Short mmCIF file of C-alpha atoms in Angstrom, two decimals:
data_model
loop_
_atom_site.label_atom_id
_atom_site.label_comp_id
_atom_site.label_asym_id
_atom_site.label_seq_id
_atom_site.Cartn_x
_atom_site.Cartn_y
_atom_site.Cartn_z
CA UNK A 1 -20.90 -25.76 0.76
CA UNK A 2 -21.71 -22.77 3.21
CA UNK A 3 -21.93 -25.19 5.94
CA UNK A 4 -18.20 -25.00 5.65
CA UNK A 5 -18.49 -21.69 7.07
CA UNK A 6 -20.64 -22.48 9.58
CA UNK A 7 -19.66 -22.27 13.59
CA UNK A 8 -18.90 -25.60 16.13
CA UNK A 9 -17.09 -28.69 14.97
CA UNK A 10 -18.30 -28.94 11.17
CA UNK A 11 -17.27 -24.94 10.36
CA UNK A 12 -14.88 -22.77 9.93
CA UNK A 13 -16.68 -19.86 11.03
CA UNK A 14 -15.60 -19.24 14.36
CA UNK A 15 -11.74 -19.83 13.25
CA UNK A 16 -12.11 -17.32 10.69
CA UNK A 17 -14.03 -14.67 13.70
CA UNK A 18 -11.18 -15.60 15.99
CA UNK A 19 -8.79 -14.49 12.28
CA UNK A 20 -10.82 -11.31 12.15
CA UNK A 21 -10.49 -10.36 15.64
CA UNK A 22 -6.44 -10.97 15.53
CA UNK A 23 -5.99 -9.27 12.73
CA UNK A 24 -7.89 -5.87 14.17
CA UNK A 25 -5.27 -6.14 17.52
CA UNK A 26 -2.24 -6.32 15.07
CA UNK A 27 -3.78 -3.50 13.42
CA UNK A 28 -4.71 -1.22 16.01
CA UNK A 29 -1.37 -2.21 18.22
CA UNK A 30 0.48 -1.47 14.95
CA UNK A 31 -1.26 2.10 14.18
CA UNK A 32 -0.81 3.27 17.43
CA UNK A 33 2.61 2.09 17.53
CA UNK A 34 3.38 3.55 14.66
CA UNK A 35 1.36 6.97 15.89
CA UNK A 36 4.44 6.89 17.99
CA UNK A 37 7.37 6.39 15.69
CA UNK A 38 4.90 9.32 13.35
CA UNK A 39 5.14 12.06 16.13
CA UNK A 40 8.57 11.00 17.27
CA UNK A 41 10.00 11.06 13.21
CA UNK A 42 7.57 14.58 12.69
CA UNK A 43 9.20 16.09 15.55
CA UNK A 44 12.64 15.11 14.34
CA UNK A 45 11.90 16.18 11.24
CA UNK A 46 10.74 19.43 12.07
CA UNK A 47 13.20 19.89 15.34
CA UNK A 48 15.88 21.74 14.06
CA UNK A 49 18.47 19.18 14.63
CA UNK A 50 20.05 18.24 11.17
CA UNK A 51 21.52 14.94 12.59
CA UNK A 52 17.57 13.79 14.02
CA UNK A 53 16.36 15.02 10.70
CA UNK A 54 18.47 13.57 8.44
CA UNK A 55 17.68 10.00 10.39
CA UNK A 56 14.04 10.56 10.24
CA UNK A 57 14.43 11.16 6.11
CA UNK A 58 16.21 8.04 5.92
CA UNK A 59 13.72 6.06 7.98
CA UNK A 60 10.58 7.49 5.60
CA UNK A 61 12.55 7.58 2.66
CA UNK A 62 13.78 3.89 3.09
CA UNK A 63 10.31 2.43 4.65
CA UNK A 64 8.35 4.00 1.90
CA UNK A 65 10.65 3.07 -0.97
CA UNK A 66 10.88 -1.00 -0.22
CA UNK A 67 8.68 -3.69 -0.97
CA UNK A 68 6.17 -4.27 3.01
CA UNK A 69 6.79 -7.65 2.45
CA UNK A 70 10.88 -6.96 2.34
CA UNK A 71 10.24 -5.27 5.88
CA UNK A 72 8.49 -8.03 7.35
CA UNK A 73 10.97 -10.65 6.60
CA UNK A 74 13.93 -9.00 7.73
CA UNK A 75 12.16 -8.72 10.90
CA UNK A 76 10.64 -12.17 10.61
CA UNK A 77 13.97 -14.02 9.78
CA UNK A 78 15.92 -11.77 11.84
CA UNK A 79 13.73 -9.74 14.80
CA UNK A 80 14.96 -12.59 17.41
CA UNK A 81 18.66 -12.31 15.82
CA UNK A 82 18.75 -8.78 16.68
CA UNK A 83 16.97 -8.84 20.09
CA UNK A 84 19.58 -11.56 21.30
CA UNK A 85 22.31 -9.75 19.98
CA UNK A 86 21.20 -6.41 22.20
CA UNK A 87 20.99 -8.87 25.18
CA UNK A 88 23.92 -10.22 24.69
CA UNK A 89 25.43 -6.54 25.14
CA UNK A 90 23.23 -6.80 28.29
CA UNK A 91 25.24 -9.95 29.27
CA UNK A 92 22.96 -12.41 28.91
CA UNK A 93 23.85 -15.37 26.60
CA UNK A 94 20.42 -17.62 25.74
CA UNK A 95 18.25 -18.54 22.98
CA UNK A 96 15.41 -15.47 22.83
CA UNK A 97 12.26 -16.05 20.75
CA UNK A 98 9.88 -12.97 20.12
CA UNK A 99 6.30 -14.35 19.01
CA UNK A 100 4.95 -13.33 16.08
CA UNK A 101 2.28 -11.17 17.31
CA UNK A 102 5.40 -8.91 18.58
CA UNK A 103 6.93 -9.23 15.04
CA UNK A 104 3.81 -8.40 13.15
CA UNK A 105 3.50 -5.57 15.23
CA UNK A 106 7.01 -3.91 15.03
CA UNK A 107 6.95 -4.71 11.42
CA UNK A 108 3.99 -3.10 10.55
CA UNK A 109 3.99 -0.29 13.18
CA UNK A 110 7.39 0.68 11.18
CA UNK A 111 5.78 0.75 7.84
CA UNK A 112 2.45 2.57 9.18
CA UNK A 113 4.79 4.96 11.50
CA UNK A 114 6.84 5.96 7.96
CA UNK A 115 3.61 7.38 6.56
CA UNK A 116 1.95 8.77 9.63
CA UNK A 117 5.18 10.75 10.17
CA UNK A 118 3.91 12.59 6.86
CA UNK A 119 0.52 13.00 7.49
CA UNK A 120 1.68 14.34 11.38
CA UNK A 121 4.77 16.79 9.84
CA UNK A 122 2.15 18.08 7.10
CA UNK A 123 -0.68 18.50 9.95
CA UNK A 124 2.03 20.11 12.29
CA UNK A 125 2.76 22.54 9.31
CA UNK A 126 -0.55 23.44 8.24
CA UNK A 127 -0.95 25.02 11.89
CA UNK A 128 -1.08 28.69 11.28
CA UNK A 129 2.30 30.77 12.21
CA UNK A 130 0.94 33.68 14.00
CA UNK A 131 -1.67 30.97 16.57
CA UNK A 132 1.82 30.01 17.59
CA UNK A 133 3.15 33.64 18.21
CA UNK A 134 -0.03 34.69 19.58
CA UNK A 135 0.35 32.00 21.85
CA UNK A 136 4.18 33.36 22.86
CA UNK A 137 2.51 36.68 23.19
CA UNK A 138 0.18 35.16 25.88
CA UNK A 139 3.29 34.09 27.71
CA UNK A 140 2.65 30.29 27.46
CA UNK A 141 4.73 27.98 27.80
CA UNK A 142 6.55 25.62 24.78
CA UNK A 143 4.25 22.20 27.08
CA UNK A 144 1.23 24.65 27.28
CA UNK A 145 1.48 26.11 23.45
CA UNK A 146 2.21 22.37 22.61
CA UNK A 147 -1.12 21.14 24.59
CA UNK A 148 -3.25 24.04 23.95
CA UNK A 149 -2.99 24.91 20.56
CA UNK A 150 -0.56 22.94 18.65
CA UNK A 151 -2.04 19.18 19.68
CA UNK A 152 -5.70 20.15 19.36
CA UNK A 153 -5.76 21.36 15.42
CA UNK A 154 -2.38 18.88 14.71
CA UNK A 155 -4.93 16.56 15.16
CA UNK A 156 -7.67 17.87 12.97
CA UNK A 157 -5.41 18.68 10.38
CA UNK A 158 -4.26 15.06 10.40
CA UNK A 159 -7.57 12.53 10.89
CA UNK A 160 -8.07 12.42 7.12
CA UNK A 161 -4.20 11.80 6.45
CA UNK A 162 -4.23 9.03 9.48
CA UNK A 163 -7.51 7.64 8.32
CA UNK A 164 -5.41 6.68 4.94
CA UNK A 165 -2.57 5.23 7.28
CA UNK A 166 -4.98 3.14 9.13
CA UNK A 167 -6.77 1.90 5.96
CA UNK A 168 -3.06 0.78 4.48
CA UNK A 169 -2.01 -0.37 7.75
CA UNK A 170 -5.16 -2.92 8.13
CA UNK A 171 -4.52 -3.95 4.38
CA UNK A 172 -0.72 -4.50 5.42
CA UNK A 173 -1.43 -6.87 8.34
CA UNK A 174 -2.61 -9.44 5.93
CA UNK A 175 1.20 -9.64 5.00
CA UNK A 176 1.93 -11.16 8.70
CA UNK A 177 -0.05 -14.07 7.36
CA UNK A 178 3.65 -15.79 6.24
CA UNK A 179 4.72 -15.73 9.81
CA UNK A 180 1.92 -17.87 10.50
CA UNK A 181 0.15 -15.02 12.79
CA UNK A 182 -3.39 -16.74 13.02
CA UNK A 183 -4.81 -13.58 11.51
CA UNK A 184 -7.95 -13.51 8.15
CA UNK A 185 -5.75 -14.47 5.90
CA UNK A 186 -3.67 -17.54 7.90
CA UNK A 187 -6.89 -18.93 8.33
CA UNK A 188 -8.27 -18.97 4.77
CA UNK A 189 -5.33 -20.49 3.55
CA UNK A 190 -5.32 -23.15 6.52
CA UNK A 191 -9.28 -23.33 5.88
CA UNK A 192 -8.58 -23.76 1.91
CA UNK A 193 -5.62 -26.26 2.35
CA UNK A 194 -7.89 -28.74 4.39
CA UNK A 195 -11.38 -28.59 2.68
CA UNK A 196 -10.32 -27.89 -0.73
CA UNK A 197 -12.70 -25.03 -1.15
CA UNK A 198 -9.88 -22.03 -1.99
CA UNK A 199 -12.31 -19.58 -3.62
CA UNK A 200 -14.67 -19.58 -0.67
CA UNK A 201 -12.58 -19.23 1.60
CA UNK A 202 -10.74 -16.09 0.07
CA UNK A 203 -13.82 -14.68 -0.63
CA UNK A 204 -14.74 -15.06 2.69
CA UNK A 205 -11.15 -13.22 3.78
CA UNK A 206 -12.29 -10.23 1.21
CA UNK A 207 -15.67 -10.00 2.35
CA UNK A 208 -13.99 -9.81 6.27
CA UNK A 209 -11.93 -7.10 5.03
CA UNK A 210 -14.01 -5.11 3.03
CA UNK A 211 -16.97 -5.05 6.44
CA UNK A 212 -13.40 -4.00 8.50
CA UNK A 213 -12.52 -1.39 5.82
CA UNK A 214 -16.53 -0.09 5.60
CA UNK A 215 -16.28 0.06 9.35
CA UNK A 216 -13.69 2.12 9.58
CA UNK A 217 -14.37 4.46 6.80
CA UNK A 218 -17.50 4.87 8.73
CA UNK A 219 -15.82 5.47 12.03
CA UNK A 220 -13.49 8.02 10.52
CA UNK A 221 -16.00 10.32 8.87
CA UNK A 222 -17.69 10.41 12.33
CA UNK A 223 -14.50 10.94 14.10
CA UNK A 224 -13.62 14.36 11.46
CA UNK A 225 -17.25 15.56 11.59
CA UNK A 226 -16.80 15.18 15.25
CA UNK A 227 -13.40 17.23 14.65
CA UNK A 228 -14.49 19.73 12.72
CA UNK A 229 -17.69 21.00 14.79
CA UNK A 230 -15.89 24.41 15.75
CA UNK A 231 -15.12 25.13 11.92
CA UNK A 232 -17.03 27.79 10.06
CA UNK A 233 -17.58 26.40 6.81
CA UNK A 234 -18.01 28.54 3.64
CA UNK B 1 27.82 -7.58 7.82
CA UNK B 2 29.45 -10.15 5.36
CA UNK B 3 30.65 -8.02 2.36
CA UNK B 4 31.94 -10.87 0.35
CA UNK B 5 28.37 -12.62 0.58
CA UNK B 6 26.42 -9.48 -0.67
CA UNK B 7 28.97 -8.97 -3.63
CA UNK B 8 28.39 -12.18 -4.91
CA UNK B 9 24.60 -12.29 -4.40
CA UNK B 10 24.17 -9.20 -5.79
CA UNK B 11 24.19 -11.12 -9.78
CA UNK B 12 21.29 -13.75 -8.52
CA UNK B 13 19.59 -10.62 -7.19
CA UNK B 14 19.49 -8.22 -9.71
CA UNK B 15 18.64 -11.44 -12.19
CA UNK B 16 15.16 -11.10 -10.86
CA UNK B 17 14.67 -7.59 -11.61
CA UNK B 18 13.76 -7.92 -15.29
CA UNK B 19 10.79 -10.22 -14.44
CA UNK B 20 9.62 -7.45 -11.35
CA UNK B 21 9.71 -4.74 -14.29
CA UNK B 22 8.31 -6.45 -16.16
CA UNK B 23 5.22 -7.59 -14.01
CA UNK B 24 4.94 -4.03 -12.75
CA UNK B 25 5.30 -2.19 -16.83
CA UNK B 26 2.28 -5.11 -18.19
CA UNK B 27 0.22 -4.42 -15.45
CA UNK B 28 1.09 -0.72 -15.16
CA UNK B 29 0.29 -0.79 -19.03
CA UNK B 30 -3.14 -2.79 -19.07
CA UNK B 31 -3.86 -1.37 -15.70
CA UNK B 32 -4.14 1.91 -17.79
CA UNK B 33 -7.11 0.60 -19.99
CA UNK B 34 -9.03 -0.56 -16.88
CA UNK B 35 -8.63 2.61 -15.17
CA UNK B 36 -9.14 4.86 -17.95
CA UNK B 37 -12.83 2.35 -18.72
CA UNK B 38 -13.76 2.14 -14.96
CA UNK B 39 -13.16 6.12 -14.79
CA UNK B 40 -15.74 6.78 -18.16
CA UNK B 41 -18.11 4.30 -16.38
CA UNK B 42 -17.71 6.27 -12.96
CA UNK B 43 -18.20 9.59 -15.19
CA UNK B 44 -20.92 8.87 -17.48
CA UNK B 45 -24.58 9.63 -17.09
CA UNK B 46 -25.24 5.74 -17.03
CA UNK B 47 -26.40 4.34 -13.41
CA UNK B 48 -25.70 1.30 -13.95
CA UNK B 49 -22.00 1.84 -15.77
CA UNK B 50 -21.42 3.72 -12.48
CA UNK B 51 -22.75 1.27 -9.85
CA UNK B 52 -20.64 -1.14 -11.57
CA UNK B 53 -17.90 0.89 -11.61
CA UNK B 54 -18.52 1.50 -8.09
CA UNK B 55 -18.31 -1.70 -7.05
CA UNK B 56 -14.92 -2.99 -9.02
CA UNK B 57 -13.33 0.09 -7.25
CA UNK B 58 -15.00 -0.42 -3.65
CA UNK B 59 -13.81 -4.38 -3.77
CA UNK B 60 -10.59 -3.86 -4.89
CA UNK B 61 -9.32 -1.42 -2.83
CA UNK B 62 -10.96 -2.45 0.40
CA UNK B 63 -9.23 -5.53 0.09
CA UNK B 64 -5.66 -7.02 0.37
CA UNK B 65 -3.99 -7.52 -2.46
CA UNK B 66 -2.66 -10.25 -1.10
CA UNK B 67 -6.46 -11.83 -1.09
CA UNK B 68 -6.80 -10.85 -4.71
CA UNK B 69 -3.94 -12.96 -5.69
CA UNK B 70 -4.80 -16.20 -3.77
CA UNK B 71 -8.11 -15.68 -4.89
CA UNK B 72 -7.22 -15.27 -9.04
CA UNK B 73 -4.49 -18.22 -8.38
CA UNK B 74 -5.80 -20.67 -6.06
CA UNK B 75 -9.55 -19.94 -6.26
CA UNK B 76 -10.62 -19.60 -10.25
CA UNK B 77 -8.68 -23.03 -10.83
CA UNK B 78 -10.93 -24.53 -8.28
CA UNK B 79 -14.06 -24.53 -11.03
CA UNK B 80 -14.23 -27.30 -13.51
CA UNK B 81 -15.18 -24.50 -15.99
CA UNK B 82 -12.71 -21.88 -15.82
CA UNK B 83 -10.08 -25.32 -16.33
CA UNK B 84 -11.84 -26.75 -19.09
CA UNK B 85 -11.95 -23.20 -21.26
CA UNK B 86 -9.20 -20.98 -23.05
CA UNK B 87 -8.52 -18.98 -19.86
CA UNK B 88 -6.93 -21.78 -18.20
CA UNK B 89 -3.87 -21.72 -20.24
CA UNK B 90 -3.16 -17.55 -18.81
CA UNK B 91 -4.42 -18.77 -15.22
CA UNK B 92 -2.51 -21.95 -14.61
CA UNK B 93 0.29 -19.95 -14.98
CA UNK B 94 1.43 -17.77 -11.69
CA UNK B 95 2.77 -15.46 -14.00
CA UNK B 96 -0.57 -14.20 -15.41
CA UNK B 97 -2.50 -14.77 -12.44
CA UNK B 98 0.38 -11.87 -10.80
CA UNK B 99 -0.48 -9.64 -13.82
CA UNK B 100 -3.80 -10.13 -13.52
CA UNK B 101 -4.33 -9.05 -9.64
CA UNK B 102 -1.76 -6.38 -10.18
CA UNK B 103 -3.61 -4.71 -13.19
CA UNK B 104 -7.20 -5.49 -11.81
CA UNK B 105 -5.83 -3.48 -8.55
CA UNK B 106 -3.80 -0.53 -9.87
CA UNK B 107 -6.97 -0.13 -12.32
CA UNK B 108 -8.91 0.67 -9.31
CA UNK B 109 -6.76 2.54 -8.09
CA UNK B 110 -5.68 4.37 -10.83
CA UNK B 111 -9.37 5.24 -12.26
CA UNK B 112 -9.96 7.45 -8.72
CA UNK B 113 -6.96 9.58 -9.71
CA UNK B 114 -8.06 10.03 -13.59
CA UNK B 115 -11.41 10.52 -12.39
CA UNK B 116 -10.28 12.80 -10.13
CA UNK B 117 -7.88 14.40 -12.79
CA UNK B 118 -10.78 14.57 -15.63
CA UNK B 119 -13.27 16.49 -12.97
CA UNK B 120 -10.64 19.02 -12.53
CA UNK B 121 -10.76 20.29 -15.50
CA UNK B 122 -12.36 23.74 -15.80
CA UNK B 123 -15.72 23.63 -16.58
CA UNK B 124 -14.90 27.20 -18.69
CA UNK B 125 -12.80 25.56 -20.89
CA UNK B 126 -14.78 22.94 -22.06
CA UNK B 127 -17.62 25.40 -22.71
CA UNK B 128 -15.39 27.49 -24.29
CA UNK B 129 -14.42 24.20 -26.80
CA UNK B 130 -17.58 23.79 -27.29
CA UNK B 131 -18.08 27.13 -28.54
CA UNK B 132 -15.68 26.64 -30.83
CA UNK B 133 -17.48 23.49 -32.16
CA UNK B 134 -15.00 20.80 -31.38
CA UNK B 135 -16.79 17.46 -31.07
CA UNK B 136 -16.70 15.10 -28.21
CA UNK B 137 -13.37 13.47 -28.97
CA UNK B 138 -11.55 16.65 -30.33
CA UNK B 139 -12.37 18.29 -27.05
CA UNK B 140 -10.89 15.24 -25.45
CA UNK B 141 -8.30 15.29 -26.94
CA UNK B 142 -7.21 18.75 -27.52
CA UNK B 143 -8.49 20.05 -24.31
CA UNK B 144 -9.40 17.18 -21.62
CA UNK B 145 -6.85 14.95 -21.56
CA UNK B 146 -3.82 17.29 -21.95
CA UNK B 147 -4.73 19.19 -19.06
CA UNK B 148 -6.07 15.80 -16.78
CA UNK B 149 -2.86 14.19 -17.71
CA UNK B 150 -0.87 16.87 -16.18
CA UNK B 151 -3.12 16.78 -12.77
CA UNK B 152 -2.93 13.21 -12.77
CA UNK B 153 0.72 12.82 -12.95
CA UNK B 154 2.14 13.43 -9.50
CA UNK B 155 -0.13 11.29 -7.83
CA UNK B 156 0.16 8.40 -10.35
CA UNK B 157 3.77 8.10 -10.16
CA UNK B 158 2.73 7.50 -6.47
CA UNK B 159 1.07 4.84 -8.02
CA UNK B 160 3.77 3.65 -9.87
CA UNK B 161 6.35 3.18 -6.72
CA UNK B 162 3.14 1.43 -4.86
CA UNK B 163 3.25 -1.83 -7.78
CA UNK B 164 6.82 -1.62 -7.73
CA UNK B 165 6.40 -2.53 -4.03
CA UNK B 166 3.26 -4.68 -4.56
CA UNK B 167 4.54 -6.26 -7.16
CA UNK B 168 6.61 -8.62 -4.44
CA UNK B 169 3.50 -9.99 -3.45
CA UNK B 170 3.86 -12.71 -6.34
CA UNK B 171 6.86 -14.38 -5.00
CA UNK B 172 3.95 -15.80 -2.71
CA UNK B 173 2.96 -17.60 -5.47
CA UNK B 174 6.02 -19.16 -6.20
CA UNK B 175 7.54 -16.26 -8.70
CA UNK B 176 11.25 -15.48 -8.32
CA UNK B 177 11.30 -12.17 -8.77
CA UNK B 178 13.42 -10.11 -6.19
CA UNK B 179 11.68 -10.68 -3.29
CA UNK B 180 11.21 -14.65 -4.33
CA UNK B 181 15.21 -14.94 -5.09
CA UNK B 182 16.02 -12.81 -1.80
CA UNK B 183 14.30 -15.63 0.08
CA UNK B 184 15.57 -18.08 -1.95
CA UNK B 185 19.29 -16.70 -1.06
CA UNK B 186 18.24 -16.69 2.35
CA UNK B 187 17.31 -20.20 2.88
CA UNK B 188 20.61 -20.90 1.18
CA UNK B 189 22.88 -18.70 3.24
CA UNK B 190 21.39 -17.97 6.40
CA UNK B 191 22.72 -14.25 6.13
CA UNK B 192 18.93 -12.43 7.08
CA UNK B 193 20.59 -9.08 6.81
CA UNK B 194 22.79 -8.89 3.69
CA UNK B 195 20.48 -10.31 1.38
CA UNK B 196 17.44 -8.20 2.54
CA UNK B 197 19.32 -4.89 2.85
CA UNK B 198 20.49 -5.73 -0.99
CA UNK B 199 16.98 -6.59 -2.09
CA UNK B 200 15.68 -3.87 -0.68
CA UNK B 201 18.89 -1.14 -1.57
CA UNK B 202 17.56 -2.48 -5.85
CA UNK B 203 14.12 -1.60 -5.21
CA UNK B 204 14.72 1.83 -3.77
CA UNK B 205 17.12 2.21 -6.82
CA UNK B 206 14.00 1.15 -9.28
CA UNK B 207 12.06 3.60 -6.95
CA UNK B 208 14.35 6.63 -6.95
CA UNK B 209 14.55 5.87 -11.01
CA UNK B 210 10.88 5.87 -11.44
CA UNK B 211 10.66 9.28 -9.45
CA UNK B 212 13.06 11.15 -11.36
CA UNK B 213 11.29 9.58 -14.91
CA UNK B 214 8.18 10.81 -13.37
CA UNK B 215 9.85 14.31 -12.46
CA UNK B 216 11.16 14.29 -15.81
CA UNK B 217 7.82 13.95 -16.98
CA UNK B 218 6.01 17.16 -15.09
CA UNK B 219 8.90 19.52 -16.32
CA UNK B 220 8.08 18.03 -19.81
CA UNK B 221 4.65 18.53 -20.08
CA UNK B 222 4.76 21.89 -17.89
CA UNK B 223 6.74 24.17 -20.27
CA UNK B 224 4.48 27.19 -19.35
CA UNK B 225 5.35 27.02 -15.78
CA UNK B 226 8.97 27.23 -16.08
CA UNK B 227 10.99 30.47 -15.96
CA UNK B 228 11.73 31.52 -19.40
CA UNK B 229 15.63 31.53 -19.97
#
C-alpha cells in the first residue's frame, strides 16, 4: 500500500511534494499580503480619521465574523466578475479570468490581513507613550520616529501575535482546495478518488501539515528569541 | 444588487440555520467532555495520560479541519471493520461524521484554554481549601472551577464564534447547512453576491448573538467586579 506513496510513475509522492510546496507559496504570498492589508487597517484604525477607522472596523469585524469558506467563494464565484466589471470602467469590454492561485491568495490574504490588523494595532499600542515623546524631544521626524523606534519594537511586540496569524493562515489555505488550486489537500482528494485508498491519503495531507506547522512553530520561537536578545528579563 | 432575489432567498437561507446550530451546540456540548478529559490528562501526574493528551491536542490543531473531516468521512468507511460494526450506522451518516470532527477539534482546542484556566488558579487558595479540609472534589468544586470558569470564559466564547465559522466546513460533505444552501442558491441563480452577502450578514447575526450571550455571561458570574448601585 505505501508504494502508493512512492515517487515516479507508480506514486503519488512527488504530486503530493509538488501539493506541499503550492500550498507554502499560497501561504506565504497570502501572509505577507495580508501583512499589508494588517499595517494598512492598524494604521487606519489608529489614524485619527473616523471615516478610515470606521472602514477598517467593518473590514475586521465582518472578515472575522463569517464563515473562511463564505470568503473564498464569493471571491471564487465572483473575483473575475468584479475584476471585469473595474475594467470595464477602464473601457475595456472582454472576458477576464484571474487563476486561482490569484484567488486563493486575495482570499486568504483578506482573512489573514483581518487578524494581523489586531495583532499589528495591539503591538503598535503596547509601544510605550513617553519612547514616542522622547523621540519628539530628540527632534525626529514622524518617518524617522516611525523607522527608529516605532517599527523596531511594533515588531517584537507582534511576532507571537503574527506567529498565530501565520499558523491559521497555513490551516486556511487548505480551504482553496475547492477551487481546484493543486495545493495538499487537492491532491489527496485527486490521489483518494483514483486509487481508492482515502484514509492514506488524508493521513498523508495531516502528516504534511502537521511537519509544515512543527516547522514553523520552530522557526517562530527562533525568530522571537532572536527578537528579544536586547530584553532584560526578570 | 438584486433586492427582490435576496428577499426571497432569505426563507431557504435561514432554513439551514437550525441544522448549523445545531452541529455547532452538539459538538460545542460533547466538545466540552473531551476538553475538560484531555485537560485532567494534560494536568495529572500520569506520563502517559499526558503524552497522550499531548498528542490528541498536537494532531488536531496542527491540522486542517478540513483534513479531519475527509479523513472521519471518507477514510474510516474505507475499513471493512469499522463498516461491519455498530459505529457504522453514526459514520455513514455525514451528519455525525461533521459532529464528530467538530467536537474532536474544539476539544483540543478547548482543553488548552481550561488547562490554561485551571493553572491560573492561585496556588494560595487551594492551600488555603485544603486547610480547611475540603476534599478533592469539594475543592473543585467550591473553589477550582468557579474561579477557572470565569478565566476561561472570554477566550472560549472565542471559541464559540470559531465552530460557528467552522462549522461550514460540512457542507463539503454534502450537508445543507448555510453555507451548503448558499451554494445551492447559487448554482440556481447565478447571483454570486446577494446570496453570499446574505449567508454571510446570518452568520455575523449568530456571531454578534453568541458575543453578547457570552458578555452576558462575564457580568453574570462577575458580580464582585461591578460597581455597587
Amino acid at each position: 500500500m505505501l508504494e502508493l506513496l512512492s515517487f515516479g510513475d507508480r506514486g503519488w509522492g512527488d504530486q503530493l511534494l509538488m501539493g506541499a510546496a503550492m500550498t507554502v507559496a499560497v501561504s506565504v504570498s497570502a501572509f505577507l499580503l495580508g501583512l499589508v492589508f494588517g499595517a494598512a487597517g492598524a494604521a487606519a484604525k489608529l489614524g485619527g480619521n473616523l471615516l478610515l477607522a470606521g472602514l477598517a472596523e467593518v473590514y475586521t469585524t465582518v472578515i472575522r465574523g463569517v464563515p473562511e469558506l463564505l470568503v473564498i467563494y464569493l471571491l471564487f464565484f465572483g473575483g473575475s466578475g468584479m475584476v471585469m466589471a473595474v475594467a470595464r470602467v477602464f473601457g475595456y469590454d472582454g472576458y477576464v479570468e484571474v487563476n486561482a492561485f490569484t484567488i486563493g491568495v486575495v482570499a486568504v490574504g483578506l482573512i489573514s490581513g483581518a487578524y494581523s490588523t489586531e495583532v499589528i494595532r495591539g503591538a503598535v499600542q503596547a509601544v510605550p507613550h513617553g519612547q514616542i515623546e522622547a523621540a519628539k524631544a530628540c527632534g525626529m521626524g514622524r518617518w524617522l520616529i516611525l523607522r527608529r523606534v516605532l517599527v523596531p519594537q511594533t515588531l517584537r511586540f507582534a511576532l507571537p501575535g503574527l506567529g498565530n496569524v501565520w499558523q491559521l493562515t497555513l490551516k486556511d489555505t487548505s480551504l482553496i482546495s475547492v477551487t481546484a488550486l493543486a495545493e495538499i489537500m487537492r491532491m489527496a482528494h485527486v490521489a483518494a478518488g483514483s486509487t481508492r485508498e482515502p484514509f492514506l491519503f488524508y493521513a498523508t495531507a495531516a502528516v504534511l501539515y502537521l511537519i509544515l506547522t512543527s516547522v514553523s512553530t520552530a522557526v517562530f520561537e527562533r525568530a522571537e528569541r532572536h527578537a528579544m536578545r536586547g530584553v532584560r528579563r526578570a | 444588487m438584486n433586492w427582490q432575489l435576496m428577499w426571497d432567498s432569505l426563507p431557504t437561507l435561514l432554513s439551514g440555520l437550525p441544522l448549523t446550530v445545531q452541529l455547532v451546540a452538539l459538538a460545542e456540548v460533547l466538545g466540552l467532555g473531551v476538553a475538560m478529559g484531555t485537560a485532567l490528562m494534560r494536568l495529572s501526574t500520569s506520563r502517559i495520560a499526558d503524552a497522550v493528551a499531548r498528542a490528541y491536542v498536537f494532531v488536531f490543531r496542527g491540522t486542517p479541519l478540513l483534513v479531519q473531516i475527509f479523513l472521519i468521512y471518507y477514510g474510516l468507511g474505507q475499513f471493512p471493520v469499522i463498516r461491519e460494526s455498530v459505529l457504522w450506522v453514526f459514520l455513514r451518516e455525514p451528519y455525525w461524521c461533521a459532529v464528530l470532527a467538530l467536537m474532536l477539534n474544539t476539544g483540543a482546542y478547548t482543553s488548552e484554554i481550561i488547562r490554561g484556566a485551571i493553572l491560573s488558579v492561585p496556588h494560595g487558595q487551594m492551600e488555603a481549601a485544603r486547610a480547611c479540609g475540603m476534599s478533592r472534589f469539594l475543592m473543585f468544586r467550591r473553589i477550582v472551577a468557579p474561579i477557572a470558569v470565569r478565566q476561561a470564559l472570554p477566550a472560549y466564547g472565542n471559541e464559540v464564534i470559531l465552530m460557528v465559522k467552522a462549522s461550514s466546513l460540512a457542507s463539503t460533505i454534502t450537508l445543507l447547512e448555510i453555507t451548503g444552501l448558499a451554494r445551492r442558491l447559487i448554482a440556481q441563480t447565478y447571483a454570486v453576491f446577494e446570496i453570499f452577502i446574505l449567508a454571510g450578514a446570518i452568520y455575523l447575526a449568530l456571531n454578534f448573538l453568541i458575543t453578547r450571550l457570552i458578555r452576558f455571561a462575564e457580568w453574570r458570574l462577575t458580580p464582585y467586579l461591578r460597581a455597587r448601585a
